[in-house]
Short mmCIF file of C-alpha atoms and ligand atoms in Angstrom, two decimals:
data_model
loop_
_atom_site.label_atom_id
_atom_site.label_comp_id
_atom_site.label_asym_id
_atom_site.label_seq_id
_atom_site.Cartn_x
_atom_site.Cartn_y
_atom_site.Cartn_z
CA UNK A 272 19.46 47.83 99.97
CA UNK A 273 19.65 51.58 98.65
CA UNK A 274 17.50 53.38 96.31
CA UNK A 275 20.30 55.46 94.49
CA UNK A 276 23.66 53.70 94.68
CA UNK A 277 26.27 56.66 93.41
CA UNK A 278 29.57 55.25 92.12
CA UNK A 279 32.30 57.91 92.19
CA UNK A 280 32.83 60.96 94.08
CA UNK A 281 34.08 63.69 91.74
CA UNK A 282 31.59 66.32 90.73
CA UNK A 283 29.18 64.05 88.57
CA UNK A 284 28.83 61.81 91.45
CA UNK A 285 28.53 64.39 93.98
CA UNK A 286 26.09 66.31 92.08
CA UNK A 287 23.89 62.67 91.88
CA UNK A 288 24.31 62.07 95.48
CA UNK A 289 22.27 65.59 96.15
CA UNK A 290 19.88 65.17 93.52
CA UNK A 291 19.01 62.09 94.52
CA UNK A 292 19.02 62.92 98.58
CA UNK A 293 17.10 65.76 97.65
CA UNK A 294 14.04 63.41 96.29
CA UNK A 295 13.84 61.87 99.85
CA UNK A 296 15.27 58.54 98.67
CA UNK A 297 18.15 56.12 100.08
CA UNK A 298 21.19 56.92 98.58
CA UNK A 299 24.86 55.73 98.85
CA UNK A 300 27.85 57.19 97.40
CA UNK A 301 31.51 55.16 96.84
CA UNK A 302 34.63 56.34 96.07
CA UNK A 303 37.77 55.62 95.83
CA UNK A 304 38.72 59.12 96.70
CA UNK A 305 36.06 62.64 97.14
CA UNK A 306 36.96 65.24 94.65
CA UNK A 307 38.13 62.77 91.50
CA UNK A 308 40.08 64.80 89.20
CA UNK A 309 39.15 68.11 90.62
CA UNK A 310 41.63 66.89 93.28
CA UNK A 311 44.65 67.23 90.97
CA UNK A 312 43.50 70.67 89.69
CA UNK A 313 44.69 73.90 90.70
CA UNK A 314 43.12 76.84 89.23
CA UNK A 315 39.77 76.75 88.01
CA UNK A 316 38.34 79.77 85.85
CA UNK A 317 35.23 77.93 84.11
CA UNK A 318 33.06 76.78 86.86
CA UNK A 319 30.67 79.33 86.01
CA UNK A 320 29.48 82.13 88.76
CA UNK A 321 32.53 81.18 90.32
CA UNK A 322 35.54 83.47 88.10
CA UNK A 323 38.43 81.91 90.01
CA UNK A 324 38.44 78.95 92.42
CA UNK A 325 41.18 76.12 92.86
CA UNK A 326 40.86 71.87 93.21
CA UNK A 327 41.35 71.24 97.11
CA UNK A 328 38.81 74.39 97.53
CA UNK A 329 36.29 73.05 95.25
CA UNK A 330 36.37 69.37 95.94
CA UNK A 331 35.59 70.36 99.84
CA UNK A 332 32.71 71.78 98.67
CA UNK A 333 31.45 68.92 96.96
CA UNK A 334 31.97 66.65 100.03
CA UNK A 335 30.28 69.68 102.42
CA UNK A 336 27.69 69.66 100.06
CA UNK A 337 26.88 66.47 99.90
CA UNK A 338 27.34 65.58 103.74
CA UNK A 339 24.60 67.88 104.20
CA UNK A 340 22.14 65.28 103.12
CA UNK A 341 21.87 61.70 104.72
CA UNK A 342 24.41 60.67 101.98
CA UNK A 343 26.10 57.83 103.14
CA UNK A 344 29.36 58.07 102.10
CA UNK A 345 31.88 55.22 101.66
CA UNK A 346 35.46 55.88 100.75
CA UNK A 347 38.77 54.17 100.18
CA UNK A 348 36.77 51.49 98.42
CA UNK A 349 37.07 50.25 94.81
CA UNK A 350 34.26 48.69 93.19
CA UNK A 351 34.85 45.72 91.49
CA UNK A 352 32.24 44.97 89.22
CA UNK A 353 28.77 45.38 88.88
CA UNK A 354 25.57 42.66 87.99
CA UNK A 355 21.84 42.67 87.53
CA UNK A 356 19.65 40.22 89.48
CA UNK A 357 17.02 40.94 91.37
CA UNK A 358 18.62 44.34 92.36
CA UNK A 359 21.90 45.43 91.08
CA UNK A 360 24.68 43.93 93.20
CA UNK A 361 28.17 46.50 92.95
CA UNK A 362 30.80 44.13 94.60
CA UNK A 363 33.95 46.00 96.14
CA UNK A 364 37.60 45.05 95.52
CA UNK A 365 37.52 44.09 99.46
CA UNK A 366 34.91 41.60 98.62
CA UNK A 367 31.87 43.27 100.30
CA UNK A 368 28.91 43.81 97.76
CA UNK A 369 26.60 46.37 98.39
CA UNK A 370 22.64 46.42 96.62
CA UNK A 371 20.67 48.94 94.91
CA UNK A 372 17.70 49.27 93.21
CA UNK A 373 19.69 51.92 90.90
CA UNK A 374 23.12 52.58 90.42
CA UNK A 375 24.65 55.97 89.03
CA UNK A 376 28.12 55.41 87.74
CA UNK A 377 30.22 58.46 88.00
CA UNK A 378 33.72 57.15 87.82
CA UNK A 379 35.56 59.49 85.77
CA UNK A 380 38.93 59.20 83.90
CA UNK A 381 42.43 59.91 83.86
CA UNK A 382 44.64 61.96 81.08
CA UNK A 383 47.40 59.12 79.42
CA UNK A 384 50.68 60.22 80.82
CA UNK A 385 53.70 60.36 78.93
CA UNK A 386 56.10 58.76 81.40
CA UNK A 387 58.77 60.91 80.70
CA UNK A 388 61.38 62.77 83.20
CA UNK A 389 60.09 66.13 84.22
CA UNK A 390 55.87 65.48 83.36
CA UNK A 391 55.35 64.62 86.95
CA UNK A 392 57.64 67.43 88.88
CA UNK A 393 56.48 69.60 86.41
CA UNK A 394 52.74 68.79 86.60
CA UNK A 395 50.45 71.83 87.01
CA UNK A 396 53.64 73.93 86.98
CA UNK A 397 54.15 73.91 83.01
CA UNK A 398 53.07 70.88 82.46
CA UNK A 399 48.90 70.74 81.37
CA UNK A 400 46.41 68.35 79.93
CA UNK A 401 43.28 70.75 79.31
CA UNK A 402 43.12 73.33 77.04
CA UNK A 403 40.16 74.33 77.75
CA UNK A 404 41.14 74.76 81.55
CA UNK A 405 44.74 75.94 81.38
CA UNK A 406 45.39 77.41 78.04
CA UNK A 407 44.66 80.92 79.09
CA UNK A 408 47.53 80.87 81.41
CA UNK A 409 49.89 80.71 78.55
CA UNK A 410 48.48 84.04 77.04
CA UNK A 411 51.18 85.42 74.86
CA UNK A 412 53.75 82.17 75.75
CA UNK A 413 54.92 79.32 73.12
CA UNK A 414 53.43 76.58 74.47
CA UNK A 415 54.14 72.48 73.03
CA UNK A 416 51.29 70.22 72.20
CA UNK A 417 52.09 66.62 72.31
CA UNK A 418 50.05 64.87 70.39
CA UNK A 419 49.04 64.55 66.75
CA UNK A 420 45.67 63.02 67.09
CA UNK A 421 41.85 65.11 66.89
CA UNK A 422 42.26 66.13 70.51
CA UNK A 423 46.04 67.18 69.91
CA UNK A 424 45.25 69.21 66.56
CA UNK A 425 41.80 70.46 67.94
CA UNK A 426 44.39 71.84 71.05
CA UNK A 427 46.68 73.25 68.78
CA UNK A 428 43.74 75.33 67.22
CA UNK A 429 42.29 76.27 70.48
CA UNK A 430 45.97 77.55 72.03
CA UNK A 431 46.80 78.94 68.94
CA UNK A 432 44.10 81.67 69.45
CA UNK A 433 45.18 82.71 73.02
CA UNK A 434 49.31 81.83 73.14
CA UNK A 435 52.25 83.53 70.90
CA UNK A 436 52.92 80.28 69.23
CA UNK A 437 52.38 76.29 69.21
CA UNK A 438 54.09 73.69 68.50
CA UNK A 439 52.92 70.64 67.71
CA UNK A 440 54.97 66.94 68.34
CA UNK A 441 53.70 64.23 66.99
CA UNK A 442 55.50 60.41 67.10
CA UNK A 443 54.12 58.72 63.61
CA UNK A 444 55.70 60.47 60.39
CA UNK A 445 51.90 62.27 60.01
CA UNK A 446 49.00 63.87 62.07
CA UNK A 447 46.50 60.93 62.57
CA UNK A 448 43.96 64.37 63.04
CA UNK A 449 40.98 64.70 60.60
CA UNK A 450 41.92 66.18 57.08
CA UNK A 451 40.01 69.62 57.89
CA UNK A 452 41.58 70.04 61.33
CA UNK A 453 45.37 69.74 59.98
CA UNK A 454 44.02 71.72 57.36
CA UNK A 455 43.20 74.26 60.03
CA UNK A 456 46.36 73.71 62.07
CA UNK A 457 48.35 74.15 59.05
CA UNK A 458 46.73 77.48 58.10
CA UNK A 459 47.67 79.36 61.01
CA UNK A 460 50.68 81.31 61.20
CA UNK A 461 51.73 80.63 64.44
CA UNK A 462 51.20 76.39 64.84
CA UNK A 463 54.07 74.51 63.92
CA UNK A 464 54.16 70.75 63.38
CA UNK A 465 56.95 68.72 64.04
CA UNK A 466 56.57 64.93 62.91
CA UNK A 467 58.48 61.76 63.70
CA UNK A 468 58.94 63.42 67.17
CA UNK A 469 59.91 61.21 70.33
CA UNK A 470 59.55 63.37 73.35
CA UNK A 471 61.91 62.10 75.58
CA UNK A 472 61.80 64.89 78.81
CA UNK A 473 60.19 68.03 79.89
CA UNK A 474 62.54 70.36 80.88
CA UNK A 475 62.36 72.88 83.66
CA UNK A 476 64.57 75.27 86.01
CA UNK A 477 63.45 73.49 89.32
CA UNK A 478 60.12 75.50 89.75
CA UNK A 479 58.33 74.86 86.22
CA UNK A 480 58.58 74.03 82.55
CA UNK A 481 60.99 75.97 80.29
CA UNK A 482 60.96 73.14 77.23
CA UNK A 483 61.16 69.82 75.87
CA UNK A 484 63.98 67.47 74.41
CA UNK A 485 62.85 65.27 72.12
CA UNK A 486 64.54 62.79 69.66
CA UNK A 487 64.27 63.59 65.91
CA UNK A 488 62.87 59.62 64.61
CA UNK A 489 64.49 60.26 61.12
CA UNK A 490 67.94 61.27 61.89
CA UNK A 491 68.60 60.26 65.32
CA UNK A 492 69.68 63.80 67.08
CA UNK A 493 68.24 65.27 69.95
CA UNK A 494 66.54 68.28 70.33
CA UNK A 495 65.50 70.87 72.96
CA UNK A 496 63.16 73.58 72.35
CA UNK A 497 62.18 76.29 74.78
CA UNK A 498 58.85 76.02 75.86
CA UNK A 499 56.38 77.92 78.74
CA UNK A 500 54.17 75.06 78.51
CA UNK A 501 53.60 71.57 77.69
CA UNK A 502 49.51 70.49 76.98
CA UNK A 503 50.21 66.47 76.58
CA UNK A 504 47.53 65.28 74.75
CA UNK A 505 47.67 61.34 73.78
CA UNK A 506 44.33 60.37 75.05
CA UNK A 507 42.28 60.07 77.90
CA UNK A 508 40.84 57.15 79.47
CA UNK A 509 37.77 56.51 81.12
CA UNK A 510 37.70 54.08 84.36
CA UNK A 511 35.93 51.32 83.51
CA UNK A 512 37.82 48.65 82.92
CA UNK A 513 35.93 47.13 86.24
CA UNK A 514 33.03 47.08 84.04
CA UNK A 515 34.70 45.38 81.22
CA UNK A 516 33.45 41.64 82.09
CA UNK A 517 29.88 43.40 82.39
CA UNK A 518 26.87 43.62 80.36
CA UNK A 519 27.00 47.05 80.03
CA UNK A 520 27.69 48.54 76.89
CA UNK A 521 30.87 50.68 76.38
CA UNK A 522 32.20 52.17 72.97
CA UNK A 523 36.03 51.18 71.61
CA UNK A 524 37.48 53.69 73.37
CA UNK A 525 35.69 52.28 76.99
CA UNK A 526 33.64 54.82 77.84
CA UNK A 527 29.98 54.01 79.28
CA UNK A 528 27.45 54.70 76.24
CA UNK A 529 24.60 56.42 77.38
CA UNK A 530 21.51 58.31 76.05
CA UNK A 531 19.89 61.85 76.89
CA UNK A 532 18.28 60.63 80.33
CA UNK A 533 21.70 58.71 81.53
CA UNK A 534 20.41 55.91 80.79
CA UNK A 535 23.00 52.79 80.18
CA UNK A 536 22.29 49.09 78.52
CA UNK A 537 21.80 47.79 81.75
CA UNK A 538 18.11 48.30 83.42
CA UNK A 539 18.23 50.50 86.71
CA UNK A 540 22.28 51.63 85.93
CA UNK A 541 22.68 55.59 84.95
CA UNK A 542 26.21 56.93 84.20
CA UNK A 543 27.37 60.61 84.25
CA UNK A 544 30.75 62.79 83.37
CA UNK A 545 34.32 61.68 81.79
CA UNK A 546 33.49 57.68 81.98
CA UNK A 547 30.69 58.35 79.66
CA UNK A 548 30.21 59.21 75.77
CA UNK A 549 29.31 62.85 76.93
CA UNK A 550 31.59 64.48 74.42
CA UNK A 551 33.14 67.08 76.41
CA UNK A 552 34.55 66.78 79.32
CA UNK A 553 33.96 69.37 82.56
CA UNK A 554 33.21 69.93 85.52
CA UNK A 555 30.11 71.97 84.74
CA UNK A 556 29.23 69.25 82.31
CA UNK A 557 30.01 66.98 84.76
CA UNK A 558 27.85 68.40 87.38
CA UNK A 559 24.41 68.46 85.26
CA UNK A 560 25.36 64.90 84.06
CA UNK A 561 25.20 64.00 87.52
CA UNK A 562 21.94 65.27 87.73
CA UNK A 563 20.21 63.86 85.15
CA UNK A 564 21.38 60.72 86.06
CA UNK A 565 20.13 61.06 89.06
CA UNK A 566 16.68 62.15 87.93
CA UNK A 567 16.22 59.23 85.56
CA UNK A 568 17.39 57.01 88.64
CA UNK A 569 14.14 58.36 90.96
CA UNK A 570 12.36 58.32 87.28
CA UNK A 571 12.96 54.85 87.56
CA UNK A 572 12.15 54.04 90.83
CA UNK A 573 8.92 55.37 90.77
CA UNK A 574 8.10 53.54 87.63
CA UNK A 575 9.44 50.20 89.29
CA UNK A 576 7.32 47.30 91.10
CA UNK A 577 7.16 48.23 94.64
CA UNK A 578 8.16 45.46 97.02
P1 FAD B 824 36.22 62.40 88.26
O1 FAD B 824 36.45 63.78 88.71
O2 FAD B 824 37.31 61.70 87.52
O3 FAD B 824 35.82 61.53 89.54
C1 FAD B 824 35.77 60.12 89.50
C2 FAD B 824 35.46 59.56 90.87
O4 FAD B 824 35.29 58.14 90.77
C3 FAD B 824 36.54 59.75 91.92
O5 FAD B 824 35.93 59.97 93.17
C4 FAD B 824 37.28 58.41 91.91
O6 FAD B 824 37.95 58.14 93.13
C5 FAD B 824 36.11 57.48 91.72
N1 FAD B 824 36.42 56.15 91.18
C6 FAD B 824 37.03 55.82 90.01
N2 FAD B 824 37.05 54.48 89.84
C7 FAD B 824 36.44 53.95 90.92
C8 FAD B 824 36.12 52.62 91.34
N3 FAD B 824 36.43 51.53 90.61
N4 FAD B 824 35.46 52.44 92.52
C9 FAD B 824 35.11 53.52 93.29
N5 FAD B 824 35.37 54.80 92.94
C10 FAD B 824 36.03 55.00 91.78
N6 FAD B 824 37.45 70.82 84.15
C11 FAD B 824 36.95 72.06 84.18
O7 FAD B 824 35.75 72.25 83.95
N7 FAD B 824 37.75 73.13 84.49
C12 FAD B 824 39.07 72.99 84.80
O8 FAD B 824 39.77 73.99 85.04
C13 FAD B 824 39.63 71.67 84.78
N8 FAD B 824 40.94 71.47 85.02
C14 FAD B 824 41.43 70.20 85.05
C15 FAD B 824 42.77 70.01 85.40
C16 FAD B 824 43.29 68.74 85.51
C17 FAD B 824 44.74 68.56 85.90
C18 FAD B 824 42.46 67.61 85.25
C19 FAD B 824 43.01 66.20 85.39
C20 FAD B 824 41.13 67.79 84.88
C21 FAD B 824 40.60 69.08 84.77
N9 FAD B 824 39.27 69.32 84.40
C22 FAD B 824 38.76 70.59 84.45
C23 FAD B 824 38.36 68.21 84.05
C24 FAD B 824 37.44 67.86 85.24
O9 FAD B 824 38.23 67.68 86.39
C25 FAD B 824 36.63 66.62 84.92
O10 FAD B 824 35.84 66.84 83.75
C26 FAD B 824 35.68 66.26 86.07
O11 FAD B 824 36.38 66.09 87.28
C27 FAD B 824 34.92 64.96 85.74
O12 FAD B 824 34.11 64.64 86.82
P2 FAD B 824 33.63 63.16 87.08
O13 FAD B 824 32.83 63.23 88.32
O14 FAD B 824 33.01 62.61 85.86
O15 FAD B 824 34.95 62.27 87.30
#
């Protein structure tokens, strides 16, 4: 059995993996794929000390980084689902279970899609799903937000302050946002909601987004607007529906609930990053997740029987 079992490979679960190699102990990592969703980014401005780096770049780093240690790395595997007995057993979708005395769950999360023509060839060329991350390359651009909700409005906001001018599509006849952020939204000169909304493509000139059509619910017509960017913002969802037949607590919206240390329901099992409650979601964040995670794992180890 290992000491640390690491579940996930983006930068949460790489950052566990050294941690917890770092403290002498035996430690695993799975994943489905190294990198996560820093795989699917390209630039990155925010990883701080670094001012510009992109996905691919970064990811390899993780993977050097963590190679560096006696990691032992397993990838191309799925885990399956997870139970405490007299370890904690992680079975694998290929039916192999491997056995920890602690498990770090790192497994990240994925940005809804629309499923509309044009989001996926326009994907990182127009089309965005972080703010945070992307909105300052739309500096003095209109820019769409799809998306009505707290993390749609609380875009709007954000973009508002570094683009010309937003506009906001929401499906439902209203914002489902809080009262004082579509109070916000609606104060600032240059956001612009549009309800009963149906986006039905992104639009682009072959090499990246230059609008949106979208169906007006109420009358029927179709519309296009010109556009530099499109942030599509209709949730994100956390990968744990492995764990769902689990004892391990998760909130409504799936997400692993955990406290200051990392520490889940479930004895012995830490989480870290975007499949957590962590409210924000980054890869610095991310990264010192993974580390105190790790931390309360060798915390708990030490504090364990010894067989
Ligand atoms: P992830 O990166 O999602 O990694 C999850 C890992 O778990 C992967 O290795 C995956 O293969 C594995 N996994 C999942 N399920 C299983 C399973 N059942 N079994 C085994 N392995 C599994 N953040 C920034 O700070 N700056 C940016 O500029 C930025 N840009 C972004 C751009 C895009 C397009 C996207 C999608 C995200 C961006 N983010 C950015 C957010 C950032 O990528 C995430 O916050 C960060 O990657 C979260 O790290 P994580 O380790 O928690 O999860």
């Amino acid at each position: 059995p290992y000491d640390v079992l690491i579940v996930g490979g983006g930068p949460a679960g790489a950052a566990a993996a050294v941690y917890a190699a770092r403290k002498g102990v035996r430690t695993a990592l799975l994943a489905e794929r190294f990198g996560g969703q820093v795989m699917d980014t390209m630039g990155i401005e925010n990883f701080i000390s670094v001012p510009y780096t992109e996905g691919p770049k970064l990811s390899a780093g993780l993977e050097q980084h963590v190679k560096e240690y006696g990691v032992d790395i397993i990838t191309e595997q799925r885990a399956a689902s997870i139970a405490r007995h007299k370890m904690i057993d992680l079975e694998l979708e290929s039916g192999a279970t491997l056995s920890s005395k602690s498990v770090v769950l790192a497994t990240g999360a994925r940005w809804r899609e629309l499923g509309v023509p044009g989001e996926a060839k326009y994907r990182n060329k127009g089309v965005a799903y972080c703010p945070h991350c992307d909105g300052p390359f739309f500096k003095g651009k209109h820019v769409g937000v799809i998306g009505g909700g707290n993390s749609g409005v609380e875009a709007a906001i954000d973009l508002a302050g570094i683009v010309e001018h937003v506009t906001v599509f929401e499906y439902a006849d209203t914002l489902k946002a809080d009262d004082v952020l579509q109070r916000k939204a609606r104060s600032m000169p240059n956001v612009t909601i549009i309800t009963s909304a149906q986006t039905t493509e992104i639009n682009g000139d072959g090499n990246k987004v230059n609008g949106i059509t979208y169906t007006d619910r109420l009358t029927g017509a179709s519309q296009t607007i010109e556009l530099a960017g499109v942030f599509v913002q209709i949730g994100l969802v956390p990968n744990t529906e492995w764990l769902k037949g689990s004892d391990l607590a998760l909130n409504r919206f799936g997400e692993i609930e955990i406290d200051a240390r990392g520490a889940t329901s479930m004895p012995g099992v830490f989480a870290a990053g975007d499949a957590t409650t962590v409210p924000y979601k980054q890869i610095v964040i991310s990264m010192g997740a993974g580390a105190t995670a790790a931390l309360s794992a060798f915390d708990h180890l030490i504090r364990s029987s010894v067989e």
